[in-house]
């Protein structure tokens, strides 16, 4: 026998509508079909207890957590990068970076053109032998160098003839100034510093004395004095004495019995006597010191001939 209350309850209980098969297969599908409030409440409760709903919420929670972690990581990285950039702006460069920048800057150095005589502001003794030979006026001529000084003859007869032919009609202080200035202009373009001296023979009165460039040493004045004494004592050029003894100073000393006083004289070219018509003996002496000895002698003869002959 059926219970009356059970029958009535079964009649009043709404029947559940069948759920489509596609909905059961899709865990993200919410199977709410009816819009009846009563049905919605009962179906909502059943949906809450479904595994698919729990999975959907869990997936949403996981996605939100992952996105939040990405946002936190990105913002943390951006903050770290900004702080690192600020530190690099305010802190000095690392030693390796500074060294690399210095090397890179040193590679692109502008080439500075040196002054023509910058390397020759020193005494002749500090200039290398090879460099002096290169800059010698008797060598090859360059675009910036003047005409080379002609080498003088070495046979004694020709040298003696030239010495005696250098005769002036008069020789005053004006003549000494003109001759000394011409010698300086001739030697000014030669980078080696040179001393030019003109003095009277009967006394130590200097009529002209100059240097072509800075770098002349006191030793140059000693050479001037020694060459001058040789010209005054033997009445000929020092080049003549050099060729006569072939540069042998010991033979020169023994020939005249000079002994220890031989050092007061020099048999190196660069001292030339000045004679005047109608006057006996040597009137003045012209001395050039600083070049090779044949150039010292040759430039004096060259300038005198150009001025007066």
PDB file of C-alpha atoms in Angstrom:
ATOM      1  CA  UNK A   1       0.000   0.000   0.000  1.00  0.00           C
ATOM      2  CA  UNK A   2       1.423   3.376  -1.103  1.00  0.00           C
ATOM      3  CA  UNK A   3       1.820   6.250   1.225  1.00  0.00           C
ATOM      4  CA  UNK A   4      -0.462   9.155   0.293  1.00  0.00           C
ATOM      5  CA  UNK A   5       2.087  11.741   1.368  1.00  0.00           C
ATOM      6  CA  UNK A   6       4.792  10.182  -0.781  1.00  0.00           C
ATOM      7  CA  UNK A   7       2.536  10.275  -3.814  1.00  0.00           C
ATOM      8  CA  UNK A   8       1.624  13.910  -3.278  1.00  0.00           C
ATOM      9  CA  UNK A   9       5.295  14.847  -2.825  1.00  0.00           C
ATOM     10  CA  UNK A  10       6.231  13.068  -6.000  1.00  0.00           C
ATOM     11  CA  UNK A  11       3.467  14.870  -7.881  1.00  0.00           C
ATOM     12  CA  UNK A  12       4.490  18.300  -6.588  1.00  0.00           C
ATOM     13  CA  UNK A  13       8.248  17.805  -7.183  1.00  0.00           C
ATOM     14  CA  UNK A  14       9.265  19.324 -10.544  1.00  0.00           C
ATOM     15  CA  UNK A  15      10.859  17.028 -12.979  1.00  0.00           C
ATOM     16  CA  UNK A  16      14.449  17.755 -14.019  1.00  0.00           C
ATOM     17  CA  UNK A  17      14.922  18.404 -17.664  1.00  0.00           C
ATOM     18  CA  UNK A  18      17.533  16.282 -19.396  1.00  0.00           C
ATOM     19  CA  UNK A  19      20.966  17.807 -19.822  1.00  0.00           C
ATOM     20  CA  UNK A  20      22.369  17.794 -23.303  1.00  0.00           C
ATOM     21  CA  UNK A  21      25.201  15.371 -23.936  1.00  0.00           C
ATOM     22  CA  UNK A  22      27.509  18.152 -25.073  1.00  0.00           C
ATOM     23  CA  UNK A  23      27.114  19.872 -21.729  1.00  0.00           C
ATOM     24  CA  UNK A  24      28.254  16.867 -19.765  1.00  0.00           C
ATOM     25  CA  UNK A  25      31.316  16.546 -21.931  1.00  0.00           C
ATOM     26  CA  UNK A  26      32.296  20.234 -21.620  1.00  0.00           C
ATOM     27  CA  UNK A  27      33.352  21.008 -18.042  1.00  0.00           C
ATOM     28  CA  UNK A  28      33.067  24.742 -18.635  1.00  0.00           C
ATOM     29  CA  UNK A  29      29.475  24.627 -19.815  1.00  0.00           C
ATOM     30  CA  UNK A  30      26.898  25.926 -17.328  1.00  0.00           C
ATOM     31  CA  UNK A  31      23.748  23.914 -17.909  1.00  0.00           C
ATOM     32  CA  UNK A  32      21.156  26.499 -16.808  1.00  0.00           C
ATOM     33  CA  UNK A  33      18.222  26.136 -19.163  1.00  0.00           C
ATOM     34  CA  UNK A  34      15.139  27.271 -17.325  1.00  0.00           C
ATOM     35  CA  UNK A  35      14.672  30.779 -16.047  1.00  0.00           C
ATOM     36  CA  UNK A  36      12.151  29.761 -13.411  1.00  0.00           C
ATOM     37  CA  UNK A  37      13.366  31.081 -10.007  1.00  0.00           C
ATOM     38  CA  UNK A  38      12.573  27.876  -8.209  1.00  0.00           C
ATOM     39  CA  UNK A  39      14.271  25.819 -10.813  1.00  0.00           C
ATOM     40  CA  UNK A  40      17.205  28.216 -10.884  1.00  0.00           C
ATOM     41  CA  UNK A  41      17.806  27.877  -7.153  1.00  0.00           C
ATOM     42  CA  UNK A  42      17.666  24.110  -7.178  1.00  0.00           C
ATOM     43  CA  UNK A  43      19.758  23.842 -10.297  1.00  0.00           C
ATOM     44  CA  UNK A  44      22.277  26.372  -8.972  1.00  0.00           C
ATOM     45  CA  UNK A  45      22.745  24.257  -5.870  1.00  0.00           C
ATOM     46  CA  UNK A  46      23.274  21.183  -7.987  1.00  0.00           C
ATOM     47  CA  UNK A  47      25.734  23.077 -10.174  1.00  0.00           C
ATOM     48  CA  UNK A  48      27.722  24.167  -7.168  1.00  0.00           C
ATOM     49  CA  UNK A  49      28.253  20.570  -6.223  1.00  0.00           C
ATOM     50  CA  UNK A  50      29.351  19.577  -9.744  1.00  0.00           C
ATOM     51  CA  UNK A  51      33.057  18.773 -10.325  1.00  0.00           C
ATOM     52  CA  UNK A  52      33.049  20.916 -13.453  1.00  0.00           C
ATOM     53  CA  UNK A  53      32.230  24.067 -11.481  1.00  0.00           C
ATOM     54  CA  UNK A  54      34.981  23.424  -8.988  1.00  0.00           C
ATOM     55  CA  UNK A  55      37.429  22.865 -11.829  1.00  0.00           C
ATOM     56  CA  UNK A  56      36.369  26.116 -13.533  1.00  0.00           C
ATOM     57  CA  UNK A  57      36.839  28.161 -10.388  1.00  0.00           C
ATOM     58  CA  UNK A  58      40.111  26.489  -9.610  1.00  0.00           C
ATOM     59  CA  UNK A  59      41.341  27.246 -13.105  1.00  0.00           C
ATOM     60  CA  UNK A  60      40.309  30.887 -12.813  1.00  0.00           C
ATOM     61  CA  UNK A  61      42.072  31.130  -9.454  1.00  0.00           C
ATOM     62  CA  UNK A  62      45.242  29.637 -10.880  1.00  0.00           C
ATOM     63  CA  UNK A  63      45.180  31.952 -13.899  1.00  0.00           C
ATOM     64  CA  UNK A  64      44.674  35.007 -11.733  1.00  0.00           C
ATOM     65  CA  UNK A  65      47.512  33.884  -9.457  1.00  0.00           C
ATOM     66  CA  UNK A  66      49.851  33.358 -12.416  1.00  0.00           C
ATOM     67  CA  UNK A  67      48.953  36.737 -13.915  1.00  0.00           C
ATOM     68  CA  UNK A  68      49.524  38.450 -10.586  1.00  0.00           C
ATOM     69  CA  UNK A  69      52.903  36.759 -10.237  1.00  0.00           C
ATOM     70  CA  UNK A  70      53.837  37.883 -13.775  1.00  0.00           C
ATOM     71  CA  UNK A  71      52.788  41.426 -12.970  1.00  0.00           C
ATOM     72  CA  UNK A  72      54.785  41.394  -9.747  1.00  0.00           C
ATOM     73  CA  UNK A  73      57.855  39.937 -11.485  1.00  0.00           C
ATOM     74  CA  UNK A  74      57.686  42.437 -14.362  1.00  0.00           C
ATOM     75  CA  UNK A  75      57.219  45.391 -12.074  1.00  0.00           C
ATOM     76  CA  UNK A  76      60.035  44.116  -9.845  1.00  0.00           C
ATOM     77  CA  UNK A  77      62.338  43.743 -12.875  1.00  0.00           C
ATOM     78  CA  UNK A  78      61.432  47.178 -14.199  1.00  0.00           C
ATOM     79  CA  UNK A  79      62.086  48.716 -10.784  1.00  0.00           C
ATOM     80  CA  UNK A  80      65.447  46.932 -10.583  1.00  0.00           C
ATOM     81  CA  UNK A  81      66.412  48.118 -14.062  1.00  0.00           C
ATOM     82  CA  UNK A  82      65.484  51.714 -13.235  1.00  0.00           C
ATOM     83  CA  UNK A  83      67.511  51.605 -10.040  1.00  0.00           C
ATOM     84  CA  UNK A  84      70.470  50.073 -11.918  1.00  0.00           C
ATOM     85  CA  UNK A  85      70.304  52.811 -14.579  1.00  0.00           C
ATOM     86  CA  UNK A  86      70.242  55.501 -11.918  1.00  0.00           C
ATOM     87  CA  UNK A  87      73.271  53.970 -10.231  1.00  0.00           C
ATOM     88  CA  UNK A  88      75.165  53.873 -13.543  1.00  0.00           C
ATOM     89  CA  UNK A  89      74.367  57.535 -14.131  1.00  0.00           C
ATOM     90  CA  UNK A  90      75.629  58.617 -10.727  1.00  0.00           C
ATOM     91  CA  UNK A  91      78.418  56.100 -10.120  1.00  0.00           C
ATOM     92  CA  UNK A  92      81.727  56.335 -12.038  1.00  0.00           C
ATOM     93  CA  UNK A  93      82.498  53.909 -14.827  1.00  0.00           C
ATOM     94  CA  UNK A  94      84.115  50.626 -13.992  1.00  0.00           C
ATOM     95  CA  UNK A  95      87.902  50.508 -14.458  1.00  0.00           C
ATOM     96  CA  UNK A  96      87.623  48.184 -17.456  1.00  0.00           C
ATOM     97  CA  UNK A  97      85.112  50.493 -19.137  1.00  0.00           C
ATOM     98  CA  UNK A  98      87.314  53.528 -18.505  1.00  0.00           C
ATOM     99  CA  UNK A  99      90.339  51.706 -19.945  1.00  0.00           C
ATOM    100  CA  UNK A 100      88.368  50.702 -23.045  1.00  0.00           C
ATOM    101  CA  UNK A 101      87.163  54.274 -23.568  1.00  0.00           C
ATOM    102  CA  UNK A 102      90.703  55.602 -23.174  1.00  0.00           C
ATOM    103  CA  UNK A 103      92.031  53.161 -25.761  1.00  0.00           C
ATOM    104  CA  UNK A 104      89.228  54.017 -28.134  1.00  0.00           C
ATOM    105  CA  UNK A 105      89.890  57.741 -27.733  1.00  0.00           C
ATOM    106  CA  UNK A 106      93.624  57.236 -28.174  1.00  0.00           C
ATOM    107  CA  UNK A 107      93.098  55.570 -31.532  1.00  0.00           C
ATOM    108  CA  UNK A 108      91.538  58.671 -33.105  1.00  0.00           C
ATOM    109  CA  UNK A 109      94.189  61.242 -32.330  1.00  0.00           C
ATOM    110  CA  UNK A 110      94.457  64.257 -34.600  1.00  0.00           C
ATOM    111  CA  UNK A 111      97.813  64.521 -36.260  1.00  0.00           C
ATOM    112  CA  UNK A 112      99.554  67.720 -35.216  1.00  0.00           C
ATOM    113  CA  UNK A 113     101.941  69.272 -37.661  1.00  0.00           C
ATOM    114  CA  UNK A 114     105.245  70.039 -35.987  1.00  0.00           C
ATOM    115  CA  UNK A 115     107.168  73.198 -36.448  1.00  0.00           C
ATOM    116  CA  UNK A 116     109.962  72.915 -38.946  1.00  0.00           C
ATOM    117  CA  UNK A 117     112.763  73.604 -36.479  1.00  0.00           C
ATOM    118  CA  UNK A 118     111.200  72.030 -33.396  1.00  0.00           C
ATOM    119  CA  UNK A 119     113.660  69.152 -33.279  1.00  0.00           C
ATOM    120  CA  UNK A 120     116.732  71.280 -33.790  1.00  0.00           C
ATOM    121  CA  UNK A 121     116.547  73.458 -30.680  1.00  0.00           C
ATOM    122  CA  UNK A 122     119.499  71.708 -29.130  1.00  0.00           C
ATOM    123  CA  UNK A 123     123.222  71.741 -29.313  1.00  0.00           C
ATOM    124  CA  UNK A 124     124.894  70.024 -32.270  1.00  0.00           C
ATOM    125  CA  UNK A 125     126.238  67.378 -29.924  1.00  0.00           C
ATOM    126  CA  UNK A 126     122.708  66.180 -29.142  1.00  0.00           C
ATOM    127  CA  UNK A 127     121.841  65.677 -32.810  1.00  0.00           C
ATOM    128  CA  UNK A 128     122.573  62.199 -34.071  1.00  0.00           C
ATOM    129  CA  UNK A 129     125.292  61.725 -36.643  1.00  0.00           C
ATOM    130  CA  UNK A 130     122.912  60.149 -39.133  1.00  0.00           C
ATOM    131  CA  UNK A 131     120.461  63.023 -38.762  1.00  0.00           C
ATOM    132  CA  UNK A 132     123.155  65.663 -39.226  1.00  0.00           C
ATOM    133  CA  UNK A 133     124.347  63.882 -42.353  1.00  0.00           C
ATOM    134  CA  UNK A 134     120.797  63.831 -43.618  1.00  0.00           C
ATOM    135  CA  UNK A 135     120.315  67.549 -43.006  1.00  0.00           C
ATOM    136  CA  UNK A 136     123.730  68.471 -44.409  1.00  0.00           C
ATOM    137  CA  UNK A 137     123.585  71.001 -47.193  1.00  0.00           C
ATOM    138  CA  UNK A 138     126.104  69.014 -49.206  1.00  0.00           C
ATOM    139  CA  UNK A 139     123.627  66.152 -49.491  1.00  0.00           C
ATOM    140  CA  UNK A 140     120.511  65.804 -51.601  1.00  0.00           C
ATOM    141  CA  UNK A 141     118.327  68.872 -51.890  1.00  0.00           C
ATOM    142  CA  UNK A 142     114.750  68.760 -50.644  1.00  0.00           C
ATOM    143  CA  UNK A 143     111.795  70.995 -51.379  1.00  0.00           C
ATOM    144  CA  UNK A 144     112.303  73.009 -48.174  1.00  0.00           C
ATOM    145  CA  UNK A 145     116.100  73.199 -48.137  1.00  0.00           C
ATOM    146  CA  UNK A 146     118.121  75.939 -49.850  1.00  0.00           C
ATOM    147  CA  UNK A 147     120.681  75.242 -52.519  1.00  0.00           C
ATOM    148  CA  UNK A 148     123.516  73.039 -51.240  1.00  0.00           C
ATOM    149  CA  UNK A 149     126.870  74.509 -50.299  1.00  0.00           C
ATOM    150  CA  UNK A 150     129.426  73.620 -52.928  1.00  0.00           C
ATOM    151  CA  UNK A 151     132.328  71.566 -51.517  1.00  0.00           C
ATOM    152  CA  UNK A 152     135.622  73.499 -51.634  1.00  0.00           C
ATOM    153  CA  UNK A 153     138.693  72.156 -53.436  1.00  0.00           C
ATOM    154  CA  UNK A 154     141.271  70.140 -51.509  1.00  0.00           C
ATOM    155  CA  UNK A 155     144.492  70.846 -53.432  1.00  0.00           C
ATOM    156  CA  UNK A 156     146.663  73.391 -51.641  1.00  0.00           C
ATOM    157  CA  UNK A 157     147.450  75.586 -54.670  1.00  0.00           C
ATOM    158  CA  UNK A 158     143.783  76.228 -55.449  1.00  0.00           C
ATOM    159  CA  UNK A 159     142.948  76.890 -51.804  1.00  0.00           C
ATOM    160  CA  UNK A 160     145.854  79.328 -51.483  1.00  0.00           C
ATOM    161  CA  UNK A 161     144.825  81.137 -54.654  1.00  0.00           C
ATOM    162  CA  UNK A 162     141.252  81.557 -53.391  1.00  0.00           C
ATOM    163  CA  UNK A 163     142.425  82.803 -49.989  1.00  0.00           C
ATOM    164  CA  UNK A 164     144.596  85.490 -51.541  1.00  0.00           C
ATOM    165  CA  UNK A 165     141.887  86.553 -53.990  1.00  0.00           C
ATOM    166  CA  UNK A 166     139.478  87.597 -51.242  1.00  0.00           C
ATOM    167  CA  UNK A 167     140.706  91.203 -51.149  1.00  0.00           C
ATOM    168  CA  UNK A 168     138.431  94.139 -50.229  1.00  0.00           C
ATOM    169  CA  UNK A 169     138.834  97.764 -51.253  1.00  0.00           C
ATOM    170  CA  UNK A 170     137.929  98.709 -47.678  1.00  0.00           C
ATOM    171  CA  UNK A 171     136.614  96.877 -44.667  1.00  0.00           C
ATOM    172  CA  UNK A 172     134.695  98.889 -42.078  1.00  0.00           C
ATOM    173  CA  UNK A 173     132.054  98.079 -39.527  1.00  0.00           C
ATOM    174  CA  UNK A 174     129.421  98.576 -42.238  1.00  0.00           C
ATOM    175  CA  UNK A 175     131.175  96.048 -44.435  1.00  0.00           C
ATOM    176  CA  UNK A 176     131.368  93.621 -41.520  1.00  0.00           C
ATOM    177  CA  UNK A 177     127.643  94.079 -40.852  1.00  0.00           C
ATOM    178  CA  UNK A 178     126.768  93.550 -44.515  1.00  0.00           C
ATOM    179  CA  UNK A 179     128.911  90.420 -44.769  1.00  0.00           C
ATOM    180  CA  UNK A 180     127.657  88.983 -41.475  1.00  0.00           C
ATOM    181  CA  UNK A 181     124.000  89.622 -42.386  1.00  0.00           C
ATOM    182  CA  UNK A 182     124.473  87.958 -45.773  1.00  0.00           C
ATOM    183  CA  UNK A 183     125.992  84.906 -44.095  1.00  0.00           C
ATOM    184  CA  UNK A 184     123.132  84.718 -41.631  1.00  0.00           C
ATOM    185  CA  UNK A 185     120.514  84.920 -44.402  1.00  0.00           C
ATOM    186  CA  UNK A 186     122.335  82.189 -46.288  1.00  0.00           C
ATOM    187  CA  UNK A 187     122.466  79.880 -43.262  1.00  0.00           C
ATOM    188  CA  UNK A 188     119.108  80.757 -41.735  1.00  0.00           C
ATOM    189  CA  UNK A 189     117.240  78.005 -43.580  1.00  0.00           C
ATOM    190  CA  UNK A 190     119.642  75.342 -42.374  1.00  0.00           C
ATOM    191  CA  UNK A 191     118.158  73.798 -39.204  1.00  0.00           C
ATOM    192  CA  UNK A 192     121.523  73.258 -37.500  1.00  0.00           C
ATOM    193  CA  UNK A 193     122.442  76.170 -35.182  1.00  0.00           C
ATOM    194  CA  UNK A 194     125.474  78.049 -36.494  1.00  0.00           C
ATOM    195  CA  UNK A 195     127.707  80.782 -35.026  1.00  0.00           C
ATOM    196  CA  UNK A 196     128.969  83.615 -37.258  1.00  0.00           C
ATOM    197  CA  UNK A 197     131.818  85.805 -36.027  1.00  0.00           C
ATOM    198  CA  UNK A 198     133.736  88.667 -37.669  1.00  0.00           C
ATOM    199  CA  UNK A 199     136.525  90.388 -35.763  1.00  0.00           C
ATOM    200  CA  UNK A 200     139.503  92.639 -36.457  1.00  0.00           C
ATOM    201  CA  UNK A 201     142.969  91.112 -36.660  1.00  0.00           C
ATOM    202  CA  UNK A 202     145.007  93.678 -34.703  1.00  0.00           C
ATOM    203  CA  UNK A 203     142.836  93.358 -31.599  1.00  0.00           C
ATOM    204  CA  UNK A 204     140.031  91.286 -30.158  1.00  0.00           C
ATOM    205  CA  UNK A 205     137.389  93.757 -31.298  1.00  0.00           C
ATOM    206  CA  UNK A 206     134.300  91.926 -32.510  1.00  0.00           C
ATOM    207  CA  UNK A 207     132.479  93.617 -35.391  1.00  0.00           C
ATOM    208  CA  UNK A 208     129.752  91.032 -35.878  1.00  0.00           C
ATOM    209  CA  UNK A 209     128.579  88.022 -33.867  1.00  0.00           C
ATOM    210  CA  UNK A 210     125.304  86.125 -34.166  1.00  0.00           C
ATOM    211  CA  UNK A 211     123.680  82.699 -34.065  1.00  0.00           C
ATOM    212  CA  UNK A 212     121.244  81.382 -36.628  1.00  0.00           C
ATOM    213  CA  UNK A 213     119.127  79.265 -34.259  1.00  0.00           C
ATOM    214  CA  UNK A 214     118.835  78.494 -30.583  1.00  0.00           C
ATOM    215  CA  UNK A 215     120.805  75.530 -29.327  1.00  0.00           C
ATOM    216  CA  UNK A 216     124.324  76.940 -29.650  1.00  0.00           C
ATOM    217  CA  UNK A 217     126.636  75.866 -26.833  1.00  0.00           C
ATOM    218  CA  UNK A 218     129.622  77.703 -25.281  1.00  0.00           C
ATOM    219  CA  UNK A 219     131.828  75.143 -27.010  1.00  0.00           C
ATOM    220  CA  UNK A 220     130.991  76.827 -30.324  1.00  0.00           C
ATOM    221  CA  UNK A 221     132.639  80.034 -29.095  1.00  0.00           C
ATOM    222  CA  UNK A 222     135.733  77.997 -28.196  1.00  0.00           C
ATOM    223  CA  UNK A 223     135.906  76.709 -31.752  1.00  0.00           C
ATOM    224  CA  UNK A 224     135.531  80.263 -33.049  1.00  0.00           C
ATOM    225  CA  UNK A 225     138.494  81.374 -30.946  1.00  0.00           C
ATOM    226  CA  UNK A 226     140.698  78.449 -32.017  1.00  0.00           C
ATOM    227  CA  UNK A 227     139.963  78.952 -35.727  1.00  0.00           C
ATOM    228  CA  UNK A 228     140.600  82.677 -35.434  1.00  0.00           C
ATOM    229  CA  UNK A 229     144.018  82.099 -33.822  1.00  0.00           C
ATOM    230  CA  UNK A 230     145.029  79.714 -36.608  1.00  0.00           C
ATOM    231  CA  UNK A 231     144.176  82.289 -39.304  1.00  0.00           C
ATOM    232  CA  UNK A 232     146.024  85.085 -37.503  1.00  0.00           C
ATOM    233  CA  UNK A 233     149.154  83.030 -36.845  1.00  0.00           C
ATOM    234  CA  UNK A 234     149.648  81.435 -40.273  1.00  0.00           C
ATOM    235  CA  UNK A 235     147.767  83.968 -42.425  1.00  0.00           C
ATOM    236  CA  UNK A 236     145.694  81.414 -44.308  1.00  0.00           C
ATOM    237  CA  UNK A 237     142.354  79.700 -43.981  1.00  0.00           C
ATOM    238  CA  UNK A 238     141.871  76.850 -41.540  1.00  0.00           C
ATOM    239  CA  UNK A 239     140.700  74.714 -44.462  1.00  0.00           C
ATOM    240  CA  UNK A 240     144.128  75.117 -46.026  1.00  0.00           C
ATOM    241  CA  UNK A 241     145.767  73.915 -42.796  1.00  0.00           C
ATOM    242  CA  UNK A 242     143.378  70.987 -42.598  1.00  0.00           C
ATOM    243  CA  UNK A 243     144.161  69.833 -46.134  1.00  0.00           C
ATOM    244  CA  UNK A 244     147.873  70.411 -45.605  1.00  0.00           C
ATOM    245  CA  UNK A 245     148.044  68.019 -42.657  1.00  0.00           C
ATOM    246  CA  UNK A 246     145.079  65.898 -43.795  1.00  0.00           C
ATOM    247  CA  UNK A 247     143.443  66.512 -40.462  1.00  0.00           C
ATOM    248  CA  UNK A 248     146.341  65.045 -38.465  1.00  0.00           C
ATOM    249  CA  UNK A 249     146.541  67.261 -35.390  1.00  0.00           C
ATOM    250  CA  UNK A 250     149.543  65.381 -33.972  1.00  0.00           C
ATOM    251  CA  UNK A 251     151.526  66.062 -37.135  1.00  0.00           C
ATOM    252  CA  UNK A 252     150.374  69.682 -36.954  1.00  0.00           C
ATOM    253  CA  UNK A 253     151.553  69.949 -33.344  1.00  0.00           C
ATOM    254  CA  UNK A 254     154.922  68.326 -34.041  1.00  0.00           C
ATOM    255  CA  UNK A 255     155.501  70.378 -37.185  1.00  0.00           C
ATOM    256  CA  UNK A 256     155.385  73.689 -35.318  1.00  0.00           C
ATOM    257  CA  UNK A 257     156.484  72.460 -31.903  1.00  0.00           C
ATOM    258  CA  UNK A 258     153.310  73.610 -30.229  1.00  0.00           C
ATOM    259  CA  UNK A 259     153.380  71.093 -27.400  1.00  0.00           C
ATOM    260  CA  UNK A 260     150.574  71.629 -24.946  1.00  0.00           C
ATOM    261  CA  UNK A 261     149.494  74.851 -26.673  1.00  0.00           C
ATOM    262  CA  UNK A 262     148.380  72.918 -29.765  1.00  0.00           C
ATOM    263  CA  UNK A 263     144.877  72.825 -28.339  1.00  0.00           C
ATOM    264  CA  UNK A 264     144.603  76.596 -28.740  1.00  0.00           C
ATOM    265  CA  UNK A 265     144.522  76.181 -32.516  1.00  0.00           C
ATOM    266  CA  UNK A 266     142.130  74.356 -34.791  1.00  0.00           C
ATOM    267  CA  UNK A 267     142.867  72.939 -38.222  1.00  0.00           C
ATOM    268  CA  UNK A 268     139.199  72.540 -39.109  1.00  0.00           C
ATOM    269  CA  UNK A 269     137.589  74.500 -41.932  1.00  0.00           C
ATOM    270  CA  UNK A 270     135.578  77.602 -41.098  1.00  0.00           C
ATOM    271  CA  UNK A 271     138.125  80.415 -40.612  1.00  0.00           C
ATOM    272  CA  UNK A 272     138.905  82.728 -43.581  1.00  0.00           C
ATOM    273  CA  UNK A 273     141.228  85.780 -43.626  1.00  0.00           C
ATOM    274  CA  UNK A 274     140.051  89.191 -44.909  1.00  0.00           C
ATOM    275  CA  UNK A 275     142.582  91.342 -46.757  1.00  0.00           C
ATOM    276  CA  UNK A 276     142.347  94.935 -47.959  1.00  0.00           C
ATOM    277  CA  UNK A 277     144.049  96.456 -50.980  1.00  0.00           C
ATOM    278  CA  UNK A 278     147.222  98.333 -50.013  1.00  0.00           C
ATOM    279  CA  UNK A 279     147.282  96.896 -46.464  1.00  0.00           C
ATOM    280  CA  UNK A 280     149.874  94.323 -45.429  1.00  0.00           C
ATOM    281  CA  UNK A 281     148.703  91.187 -43.710  1.00  0.00           C
ATOM    282  CA  UNK A 282     145.327  90.063 -42.527  1.00  0.00           C
ATOM    283  CA  UNK A 283     142.853  92.809 -41.600  1.00  0.00           C
ATOM    284  CA  UNK A 284     139.962  90.716 -40.231  1.00  0.00           C
ATOM    285  CA  UNK A 285     138.869  87.138 -39.772  1.00  0.00           C
ATOM    286  CA  UNK A 286     135.509  85.585 -40.629  1.00  0.00           C
ATOM    287  CA  UNK A 287     134.606  82.417 -38.723  1.00  0.00           C
ATOM    288  CA  UNK A 288     131.626  80.080 -39.133  1.00  0.00           C
ATOM    289  CA  UNK A 289     131.128  77.182 -36.683  1.00  0.00           C
ATOM    290  CA  UNK A 290     128.364  74.604 -36.472  1.00  0.00           C
ATOM    291  CA  UNK A 291     128.252  72.790 -39.817  1.00  0.00           C
ATOM    292  CA  UNK A 292     130.686  70.286 -41.264  1.00  0.00           C
ATOM    293  CA  UNK A 293     134.071  71.908 -41.673  1.00  0.00           C
ATOM    294  CA  UNK A 294     134.019  71.937 -45.483  1.00  0.00           C
ATOM    295  CA  UNK A 295     130.587  73.605 -45.330  1.00  0.00           C
ATOM    296  CA  UNK A 296     131.814  76.166 -42.777  1.00  0.00           C
ATOM    297  CA  UNK A 297     134.602  77.132 -45.185  1.00  0.00           C
ATOM    298  CA  UNK A 298     132.578  76.869 -48.393  1.00  0.00           C
ATOM    299  CA  UNK A 299     129.733  79.146 -47.283  1.00  0.00           C
ATOM    300  CA  UNK A 300     132.144  81.982 -46.380  1.00  0.00           C
ATOM    301  CA  UNK A 301     133.841  81.893 -49.783  1.00  0.00           C
ATOM    302  CA  UNK A 302     130.487  81.639 -51.554  1.00  0.00           C
ATOM    303  CA  UNK A 303     128.909  84.654 -49.825  1.00  0.00           C
ATOM    304  CA  UNK A 304     132.004  86.873 -50.236  1.00  0.00           C
ATOM    305  CA  UNK A 305     132.125  86.137 -53.965  1.00  0.00           C
ATOM    306  CA  UNK A 306     128.413  86.847 -54.376  1.00  0.00           C
ATOM    307  CA  UNK A 307     128.713  90.180 -52.555  1.00  0.00           C
ATOM    308  CA  UNK A 308     131.932  91.636 -53.960  1.00  0.00           C
ATOM    309  CA  UNK A 309     132.843  89.724 -57.130  1.00  0.00           C
TER     310      UNK A 309
END
